[in-house]
Coordinates of C-alpha atoms and ligand atoms in Angstrom, one line a residue:
X23 CA -143.3 -40.7 -135.1
X24 CA -140.9 -38.5 -137.0
X25 CA -143.0 -37.6 -140.1
X26 CA -140.3 -35.1 -141.6
X27 CA -137.6 -37.6 -141.3
X28 CA -135.6 -36.1 -138.8
X29 CA -134.1 -39.1 -137.3
X30 CA -133.2 -39.8 -141.0
X31 CA -129.9 -36.7 -141.1
X32 CA -128.3 -38.9 -138.4
X33 CA -125.7 -41.3 -139.6
X34 CA -126.0 -44.9 -139.9
X35 CA -124.4 -45.8 -136.8
X36 CA -126.2 -42.8 -134.7
X37 CA -128.9 -43.8 -135.9
X38 CA -128.3 -47.2 -134.0
X39 CA -127.5 -45.8 -131.0
X40 CA -130.6 -44.4 -131.2
X41 CA -133.0 -47.5 -131.8
X42 CA -131.2 -49.1 -128.9
X43 CA -132.5 -46.2 -126.1
X44 CA -135.3 -46.2 -127.8
X45 CA -135.9 -50.2 -127.2
X46 CA -134.2 -49.9 -123.9
X47 CA -136.4 -47.4 -122.6
X48 CA -140.1 -48.0 -124.0
X49 CA -138.8 -52.3 -123.0
X50 CA -136.8 -51.4 -119.0
X51 CA -138.6 -47.8 -118.2
X52 CA -141.6 -46.4 -119.8
X53 CA -144.8 -48.8 -118.0
X54 CA -142.2 -49.4 -115.4
X55 CA -141.8 -46.2 -114.1
X56 CA -145.4 -45.3 -113.4
X57 CA -145.1 -46.9 -109.7
X58 CA -142.4 -45.3 -109.0
X59 CA -144.4 -41.8 -110.3
X60 CA -147.4 -42.8 -108.4
X61 CA -144.6 -43.1 -104.9
X62 CA -142.7 -40.6 -105.5
X63 CA -139.7 -42.5 -105.3
X64 CA -136.8 -42.4 -107.0
X65 CA -136.3 -45.6 -109.1
X66 CA -132.4 -47.1 -108.9
X67 CA -133.1 -50.6 -110.5
X68 CA -133.9 -47.9 -113.8
X69 CA -130.8 -45.4 -113.6
X70 CA -129.3 -48.3 -113.0
X71 CA -130.6 -50.0 -116.7
X72 CA -129.9 -46.6 -118.1
X73 CA -126.3 -46.5 -116.6
X74 CA -126.3 -49.6 -118.4
X75 CA -126.2 -47.9 -121.2
X76 CA -123.6 -45.4 -120.8
X77 CA -126.5 -42.5 -120.0
X78 CA -124.7 -40.8 -117.4
X79 CA -122.4 -39.5 -120.1
X80 CA -124.1 -38.9 -122.9
X81 CA -122.6 -35.1 -122.9
X82 CA -119.0 -36.1 -123.3
X83 CA -120.5 -38.9 -126.0
X84 CA -118.7 -38.2 -129.2
X85 CA -121.5 -37.7 -131.3
X86 CA -123.5 -34.4 -133.3
X87 CA -126.3 -32.3 -130.7
X88 CA -128.6 -34.1 -133.2
X89 CA -128.5 -37.1 -131.7
X90 CA -127.6 -36.3 -128.6
X91 CA -130.9 -34.1 -128.2
X92 CA -133.0 -36.7 -129.3
X93 CA -131.8 -39.3 -127.1
X94 CA -133.0 -37.0 -124.7
X95 CA -136.3 -36.9 -126.6
X96 CA -136.9 -40.3 -126.3
X97 CA -136.1 -40.6 -122.5
X98 CA -138.5 -38.0 -122.3
X99 CA -140.4 -40.2 -124.6
X100 CA -140.6 -42.8 -122.1
X101 CA -140.3 -41.0 -119.0
X102 CA -139.9 -37.5 -118.3
X103 CA -139.0 -37.6 -115.0
X104 CA -136.0 -39.9 -115.9
X105 CA -135.4 -37.5 -119.1
X106 CA -134.8 -34.5 -116.3
X107 CA -132.6 -36.8 -113.6
X108 CA -130.4 -37.6 -116.9
X109 CA -130.9 -34.7 -118.2
X110 CA -130.1 -31.9 -115.7
X111 CA -127.3 -34.6 -114.4
X112 CA -125.8 -34.7 -118.2
X113 CA -125.9 -30.9 -119.2
X114 CA -126.0 -28.7 -115.9
X115 CA -123.5 -31.2 -113.2
X116 CA -120.9 -33.2 -115.9
X117 CA -120.9 -30.6 -117.8
X118 CA -120.5 -27.8 -115.7
X119 CA -117.8 -30.0 -113.8
X120 CA -116.1 -30.5 -117.2
X121 CA -116.9 -26.9 -118.3
X122 CA -115.9 -25.6 -115.7
X123 CA -114.1 -28.0 -112.9
X124 CA -110.2 -28.0 -112.5
X125 CA -107.9 -31.0 -113.1
X126 CA -108.5 -32.3 -110.0
X127 CA -112.4 -32.6 -110.0
X128 CA -112.6 -33.7 -113.2
X129 CA -110.6 -36.6 -112.4
X130 CA -111.9 -37.1 -109.3
X131 CA -115.6 -36.5 -110.5
X132 CA -116.3 -37.1 -113.9
X133 CA -115.5 -41.4 -114.2
X134 CA -118.4 -42.0 -110.8
X135 CA -120.9 -39.3 -112.5
X136 CA -120.4 -40.3 -116.6
X137 CA -121.5 -44.1 -114.5
X138 CA -123.7 -42.7 -112.6
X139 CA -122.1 -43.8 -109.4
X140 CA -122.1 -40.5 -108.1
X141 CA -125.0 -37.8 -108.4
X142 CA -124.2 -34.5 -108.3
X143 CA -127.1 -31.6 -108.3
X144 CA -127.3 -28.3 -109.8
X145 CA -127.9 -25.1 -107.3
X146 CA -128.5 -21.9 -108.7
X147 CA -132.1 -20.9 -106.9
X148 CA -133.1 -19.4 -104.2
X149 CA -136.6 -19.3 -101.6
X150 CA -136.2 -15.7 -102.5
X151 CA -135.3 -15.7 -106.0
X152 CA -136.0 -17.9 -109.1
X153 CA -136.8 -16.0 -112.1
X154 CA -134.5 -12.8 -110.5
X155 CA -132.2 -15.1 -109.7
X156 CA -129.6 -13.5 -112.0
X157 CA -129.4 -10.4 -110.0
X158 CA -130.4 -12.1 -106.4
X159 CA -128.1 -14.6 -105.8
X160 CA -128.1 -14.5 -101.5
X161 CA -125.6 -17.3 -100.8
X162 CA -122.5 -16.4 -99.8
X163 CA -119.1 -18.0 -99.9
X164 CA -116.4 -16.2 -97.3
X165 CA -112.5 -16.9 -97.5
X166 CA -110.3 -17.9 -94.5
X167 CA -107.3 -19.1 -95.9
X168 CA -107.5 -22.4 -97.5
X169 CA -110.7 -22.7 -96.7
X170 CA -114.7 -21.3 -97.9
X171 CA -117.3 -20.8 -95.5
X172 CA -120.7 -21.1 -97.8
X173 CA -123.7 -19.9 -95.5
X174 CA -127.1 -20.1 -97.4
X175 CA -130.7 -21.5 -98.9
X176 CA -131.4 -22.9 -102.1
X177 CA -134.5 -24.3 -103.3
X178 CA -135.7 -26.6 -105.3
X179 CA -132.0 -28.5 -106.2
X180 CA -133.1 -31.6 -108.7
X181 CA -131.0 -35.2 -106.8
X182 CA -130.5 -32.5 -104.2
X183 CA -131.8 -35.2 -101.4
X184 CA -129.2 -38.1 -102.0
X185 CA -126.3 -35.9 -104.6
X186 CA -122.7 -36.1 -103.3
X187 CA -122.4 -33.2 -104.0
X188 CA -124.4 -29.8 -104.9
X189 CA -122.3 -26.9 -107.0
X190 CA -123.4 -24.1 -105.0
X191 CA -123.9 -20.6 -107.2
X192 CA -122.9 -17.9 -103.8
X193 CA -121.8 -15.1 -103.8
X194 CA -118.5 -14.0 -102.7
X195 CA -118.6 -11.5 -100.2
X196 CA -115.1 -9.9 -100.7
X197 CA -115.2 -9.4 -103.9
X198 CA -118.7 -9.3 -104.7
X199 CA -118.6 -11.7 -107.9
X200 CA -120.7 -15.0 -107.7
X201 CA -118.6 -18.5 -108.2
X202 CA -119.3 -22.1 -108.2
X203 CA -118.6 -24.2 -105.6
X204 CA -118.8 -27.9 -105.0
X205 CA -119.7 -28.9 -101.7
X206 CA -120.1 -32.3 -100.4
X207 CA -123.2 -33.3 -98.9
X208 CA -121.3 -34.8 -95.5
X209 CA -119.9 -32.1 -94.6
X210 CA -121.1 -30.1 -91.3
X211 CA -123.5 -27.7 -91.5
X212 CA -124.9 -29.1 -94.7
X213 CA -128.5 -30.1 -95.0
X214 CA -131.1 -31.2 -97.5
X215 CA -135.3 -31.9 -97.4
X216 CA -137.2 -33.2 -99.5
X217 CA -140.1 -31.9 -101.4
X218 CA -142.9 -33.4 -101.3
X219 CA -146.3 -33.7 -103.0
X220 CA -145.1 -32.4 -106.5
X221 CA -147.7 -32.9 -109.3
X222 CA -144.6 -33.7 -111.9
X223 CA -141.6 -35.0 -112.0
X224 CA -142.7 -37.4 -109.3
X225 CA -139.5 -39.0 -110.2
X226 CA -137.1 -36.6 -109.8
X227 CA -136.5 -35.8 -105.7
X228 CA -135.9 -32.2 -105.3
X229 CA -134.7 -30.6 -102.5
X230 CA -134.9 -27.7 -100.0
X231 CA -130.6 -26.9 -99.1
X232 CA -129.3 -25.0 -96.7
X233 CA -126.3 -24.4 -95.7
X234 CA -124.9 -23.3 -92.3
X235 CA -121.4 -21.6 -92.4
X236 CA -120.0 -25.5 -94.7
X237 CA -116.3 -25.4 -94.2
X238 CA -115.1 -25.8 -97.9
X239 CA -111.0 -27.0 -98.9
X240 CA -110.4 -23.3 -101.5
X241 CA -109.6 -26.1 -104.2
X242 CA -114.0 -27.1 -104.4
X243 CA -114.1 -23.8 -106.0
X244 CA -114.5 -24.2 -109.7
X245 CA -112.4 -22.1 -111.6
X246 CA -113.9 -21.7 -114.7
X247 CA -117.3 -20.3 -113.1
X248 CA -116.5 -16.8 -112.3
X249 CA -119.2 -14.7 -113.1
X250 CA -123.1 -14.9 -113.9
X251 CA -122.9 -15.0 -117.8
X252 CA -120.7 -18.3 -117.2
X253 CA -124.4 -20.1 -115.7
X254 CA -126.1 -17.9 -119.1
X255 CA -123.5 -20.5 -121.2
X256 CA -124.5 -23.2 -119.7
X257 CA -128.2 -22.3 -119.2
X258 CA -128.3 -21.5 -122.9
X259 CA -127.6 -25.4 -123.7
X260 CA -130.2 -26.6 -121.0
X261 CA -132.7 -24.5 -122.4
X262 CA -132.2 -26.7 -126.1
X263 CA -132.5 -29.4 -123.6
X264 CA -136.2 -28.7 -121.9
X265 CA -136.7 -28.1 -126.2
X266 CA -135.7 -31.7 -127.2
X267 CA -138.4 -33.2 -123.9
X268 CA -140.7 -31.4 -125.3
X269 CA -140.5 -32.7 -128.3
X270 CA -140.3 -36.2 -126.0
X271 CA -143.6 -35.3 -124.3
X272 CA -145.4 -34.6 -127.5
X273 CA -144.8 -38.4 -128.5
X274 CA -145.3 -39.6 -125.5
X275 CA -149.1 -37.9 -126.3
X276 CA -149.0 -39.1 -130.3
X277 CA -148.5 -42.3 -129.1
X278 CA -150.2 -43.1 -126.4
X279 CA -153.6 -41.5 -128.0
X280 CA -153.0 -43.4 -131.0
X281 CA -153.1 -46.3 -128.8
X282 CA -156.2 -45.4 -127.5
X283 CA -157.8 -44.4 -130.0
X284 CA -156.9 -47.3 -131.9
X285 CA -158.7 -49.6 -129.6
X286 CA -161.1 -47.8 -127.2
X287 CA -165.0 -48.6 -129.0
X288 CA -168.1 -46.0 -128.1
X289 CA -170.8 -46.0 -130.4
X290 CA -170.1 -49.3 -132.0
X291 CA -167.3 -47.6 -133.2
X292 CA -163.2 -47.0 -132.3
X293 CA -162.7 -43.7 -131.0
X294 CA -159.7 -43.3 -134.3
X295 CA -162.6 -43.4 -136.2
X296 CA -164.3 -39.6 -134.8
X297 CA -163.1 -36.7 -137.3
X298 CA -163.0 -34.4 -134.0
X299 CA -160.7 -37.2 -132.5
X300 CA -158.7 -37.4 -136.0
X301 CA -158.4 -33.7 -135.7
X302 CA -156.9 -33.9 -132.3
X303 CA -154.2 -36.4 -133.8
X304 CA -153.4 -34.0 -136.4
X305 CA -153.0 -31.6 -134.3
X306 CA -150.5 -33.3 -132.0
X307 CA -148.9 -34.1 -134.9
X308 CA -148.2 -31.1 -136.5
X309 CA -147.3 -29.8 -133.0
X310 CA -144.5 -32.8 -133.1
X311 CA -143.3 -32.1 -136.2
X312 CA -142.4 -28.1 -136.0
X313 CA -141.3 -28.8 -132.4
X314 CA -139.4 -31.9 -133.8
X315 CA -137.8 -29.3 -136.9
X316 CA -136.7 -26.1 -134.7
X317 CA -134.8 -28.2 -132.2
X318 CA -133.6 -29.9 -135.6
X319 CA -132.2 -25.6 -136.4
X320 CA -131.3 -25.6 -132.9
X321 CA -129.2 -28.9 -133.2
X322 CA -127.4 -27.3 -136.3
X323 CA -127.0 -24.2 -134.7
X324 CA -125.5 -25.9 -132.1
X325 CA -123.0 -27.7 -134.1
X326 CA -122.0 -25.1 -135.6
X327 CA -120.8 -22.8 -132.0
X328 CA -123.2 -19.9 -132.8
X329 CA -126.3 -21.0 -130.4
X330 CA -127.8 -17.4 -128.7
X331 CA -129.7 -16.9 -125.8
X332 CA -132.6 -15.9 -127.9
X333 CA -132.7 -19.1 -130.0
X334 CA -132.5 -21.3 -126.8
X335 CA -135.4 -19.6 -125.3
X336 CA -137.9 -19.3 -128.5
X337 CA -137.4 -22.9 -128.9
X338 CA -137.9 -24.1 -125.2
X339 CA -141.0 -21.5 -124.6
X340 CA -142.1 -23.4 -127.6
X341 CA -141.7 -26.3 -127.4
X342 CA -143.1 -26.2 -123.8
X343 CA -145.9 -24.4 -124.9
X344 CA -147.0 -26.6 -128.2
X345 CA -146.5 -29.5 -125.5
X346 CA -148.9 -28.2 -122.8
X347 CA -151.5 -27.7 -125.0
X348 CA -150.7 -31.5 -127.1
X349 CA -150.5 -32.6 -123.2
X350 CA -154.3 -30.8 -123.2
X351 CA -155.2 -32.4 -126.2
X352 CA -154.6 -35.7 -124.9
X353 CA -155.8 -35.7 -122.0
X354 CA -159.0 -34.9 -122.9
X355 CA -159.1 -37.5 -125.7
X356 CA -158.7 -40.0 -122.8
X357 CA -161.9 -39.3 -121.9
X358 CA -161.9 -40.5 -117.7
X359 CA -159.0 -41.9 -118.0
X360 CA -156.5 -38.9 -118.9
X361 CA -156.8 -38.3 -115.2
X362 CA -155.7 -41.5 -114.3
X363 CA -151.1 -42.0 -114.3
X364 CA -152.5 -45.8 -115.1
X365 CA -152.9 -44.7 -118.7
X366 CA -149.8 -42.6 -119.1
X367 CA -150.9 -39.5 -120.3
X368 CA -152.4 -37.9 -116.6
X369 CA -148.4 -38.6 -116.0
X370 CA -147.0 -36.8 -119.2
X371 CA -149.3 -33.9 -118.4
X372 CA -148.7 -33.7 -115.0
X373 CA -144.8 -34.1 -116.4
X374 CA -145.1 -31.1 -119.1
X375 CA -146.2 -28.4 -116.7
X376 CA -142.6 -28.1 -114.8
X377 CA -141.0 -28.3 -118.1
X378 CA -143.1 -25.3 -118.4
X379 CA -141.5 -23.6 -115.5
X380 CA -138.5 -24.6 -114.8
X381 CA -134.9 -23.8 -116.5
X382 CA -136.6 -20.3 -117.0
X383 CA -140.3 -20.4 -116.8
X384 CA -142.5 -19.3 -120.4
X385 CA -142.9 -16.4 -119.7
X386 CA -139.5 -15.5 -119.0
X387 CA -138.3 -17.6 -122.0
X388 CA -140.8 -14.7 -124.2
X389 CA -139.7 -12.1 -122.7
X390 CA -136.2 -13.2 -123.8
X391 CA -137.2 -13.6 -127.3
X392 CA -139.4 -9.9 -126.8
X393 CA -136.6 -8.4 -125.7
X394 CA -134.8 -9.6 -128.8
X395 CA -137.3 -8.2 -131.0
X396 CA -137.7 -4.7 -129.6
X397 CA -134.5 -3.6 -128.0
X398 CA -136.4 -3.5 -124.5
X399 CA -136.2 -6.0 -121.4
X400 CA -139.8 -6.2 -120.2
X401 CA -138.1 -8.0 -117.1
X402 CA -135.0 -6.2 -115.9
Ligands
LIG10 C1 -139.5 -29.5 -110.4 C2 -138.3 -28.6 -110.5 C3 -137.5 -28.9 -110.4 C4 -136.5 -27.6 -110.5 N1 -134.6 -27.6 -109.9 C5 -133.9 -27.3 -110.3 C6 -132.4 -27.8 -110.1 O1 -131.9 -29.0 -110.6 N2 -131.4 -26.0 -109.9 C7 -131.8 -25.7 -109.7 O2 -131.2 -24.0 -109.4 N3 -133.5 -24.9 -110.2 C8 -134.5 -25.2 -109.7 N4 -135.3 -25.2 -110.3 C9 -135.7 -24.0 -110.2 C10 -136.8 -22.7 -111.7 O3 -135.5 -22.8 -111.9 C11 -137.3 -22.3 -110.8 O4 -139.0 -22.0 -111.0 C12 -138.0 -20.6 -112.2 O5 -136.9 -20.6 -112.3 C13 -139.0 -20.3 -111.7 O6 -138.7 -19.7 -110.0 P1 -139.5 -19.5 -109.0 O7 -140.2 -21.0 -108.9 O8 -138.9 -18.7 -108.1 O9 -141.1 -18.4 -109.7 P2 -141.0 -17.1 -109.5 O10 -139.8 -16.2 -110.1 O11 -141.8 -16.3 -108.3 O12 -142.7 -16.9 -110.4 C14 -143.1 -16.7 -110.1 C15 -144.1 -16.6 -111.9 O13 -144.1 -14.5 -112.2 C16 -143.3 -15.0 -113.4 N5 -142.9 -13.7 -113.1 C17 -142.0 -13.7 -112.5 N6 -141.1 -12.4 -112.8 C18 -142.1 -11.7 -114.3 C19 -141.1 -11.1 -114.9 N7 -141.1 -10.1 -114.9 N8 -142.6 -10.6 -115.8 C20 -143.5 -11.2 -115.8 N9 -143.9 -12.6 -115.1 C21 -142.9 -12.7 -114.4 C22 -142.7 -16.5 -113.9 O14 -143.0 -16.5 -115.1 C23 -144.2 -16.7 -112.8 O15 -145.2 -17.0 -113.8 C24 -136.7 -26.0 -110.6 C25 -137.8 -25.4 -110.5 C26 -139.1 -27.0 -110.4 C27 -139.8 -26.3 -110.0

């Protein structure tokens, strides 16, 4: 539901593209994703459906930021895990190679990645450094002739269990500079172990990656990624993407709640006829409309090229906070059925927890806003 008509801002052709994606994910992804989510399994057949509609390369699609954001929201509306697969793949893998890669890296990987015929992983977080990773990277790269030797450990890496390569952020032992290195997963010394039993994003395969003196050619270093500011530029854009995911989560919440409240009867009446239920629905719709409107302003800033980290941090923290609040209302609205994944609300409820934590936690993004407001950094 788009009470404020944000999608009406799209040009006719873009609106058609949005409807094409909505139809695809509602028909072929939403219900089908539940079993995979329950089993913590990666749905290759569902990803093939997304690939068939160009969603492996939405990052490079010639379209407005608003359309791209609304596409990410539509995918999240159907399944938040798969929207994380599409989002991380596009924002942080395709986007990173496109922006920082060499001509050879682009030619080798972008055609396969955008067709979802290859997968990469964005590997920044480490076991001992999450929120403080900016100054905390312990993984190292040392040059020996025409090779780099990469050592270290990465944690939580999305698609890390099966990706063809990982983009490893590591410190050059000689210069002390942070850089990004494309490390193929079949190189000796590279190992990835699945992180099991997550309560959310269960379709997304996250890995602990260990690098034991992995040798790569010097040509595998990404020439454009030369310091943490490079990573920060990407993370600023991907925080905005998480804001769109939160919008999709609220769309899903409203869809599920409206449908349930319209059918379920108690005290001889449909839930939808009770005032308190209508209040919950109105609050969810209000949270959704507020965030949709905020995200369309973020898209306008992206269009002008003047998005700042404070904007992205505020959008991410606000949208995920309200998505979490909405999911809690939705979960309660479904009563006991709200804790069973088959009824979808429990799945959204759990997935939203991850939106709250990844791409900079809620707290860290709030502190970025606090620093901009006060001029005082409370976290470094
Ligand atoms: C499902 C999932 C997928 C992910 N995918 C990826 C990926 O693909 N690639 C990747 O590189 N990373 C990924 N991450 C990692 C993610 O970005 C980190 O989990 C996140 O940055 C938080 O780090 P942490 O988990 O180590 O928590 P910590 O940094 O240990 O934080 C613990 C708590 O302390 C709070 N805290 C920390 N410092 C402060 C402070 N100064 N003031 C106030 N509160 C503070 C945090 O907000 C949090 O509540 C993923 C994480 C998850 C859960």
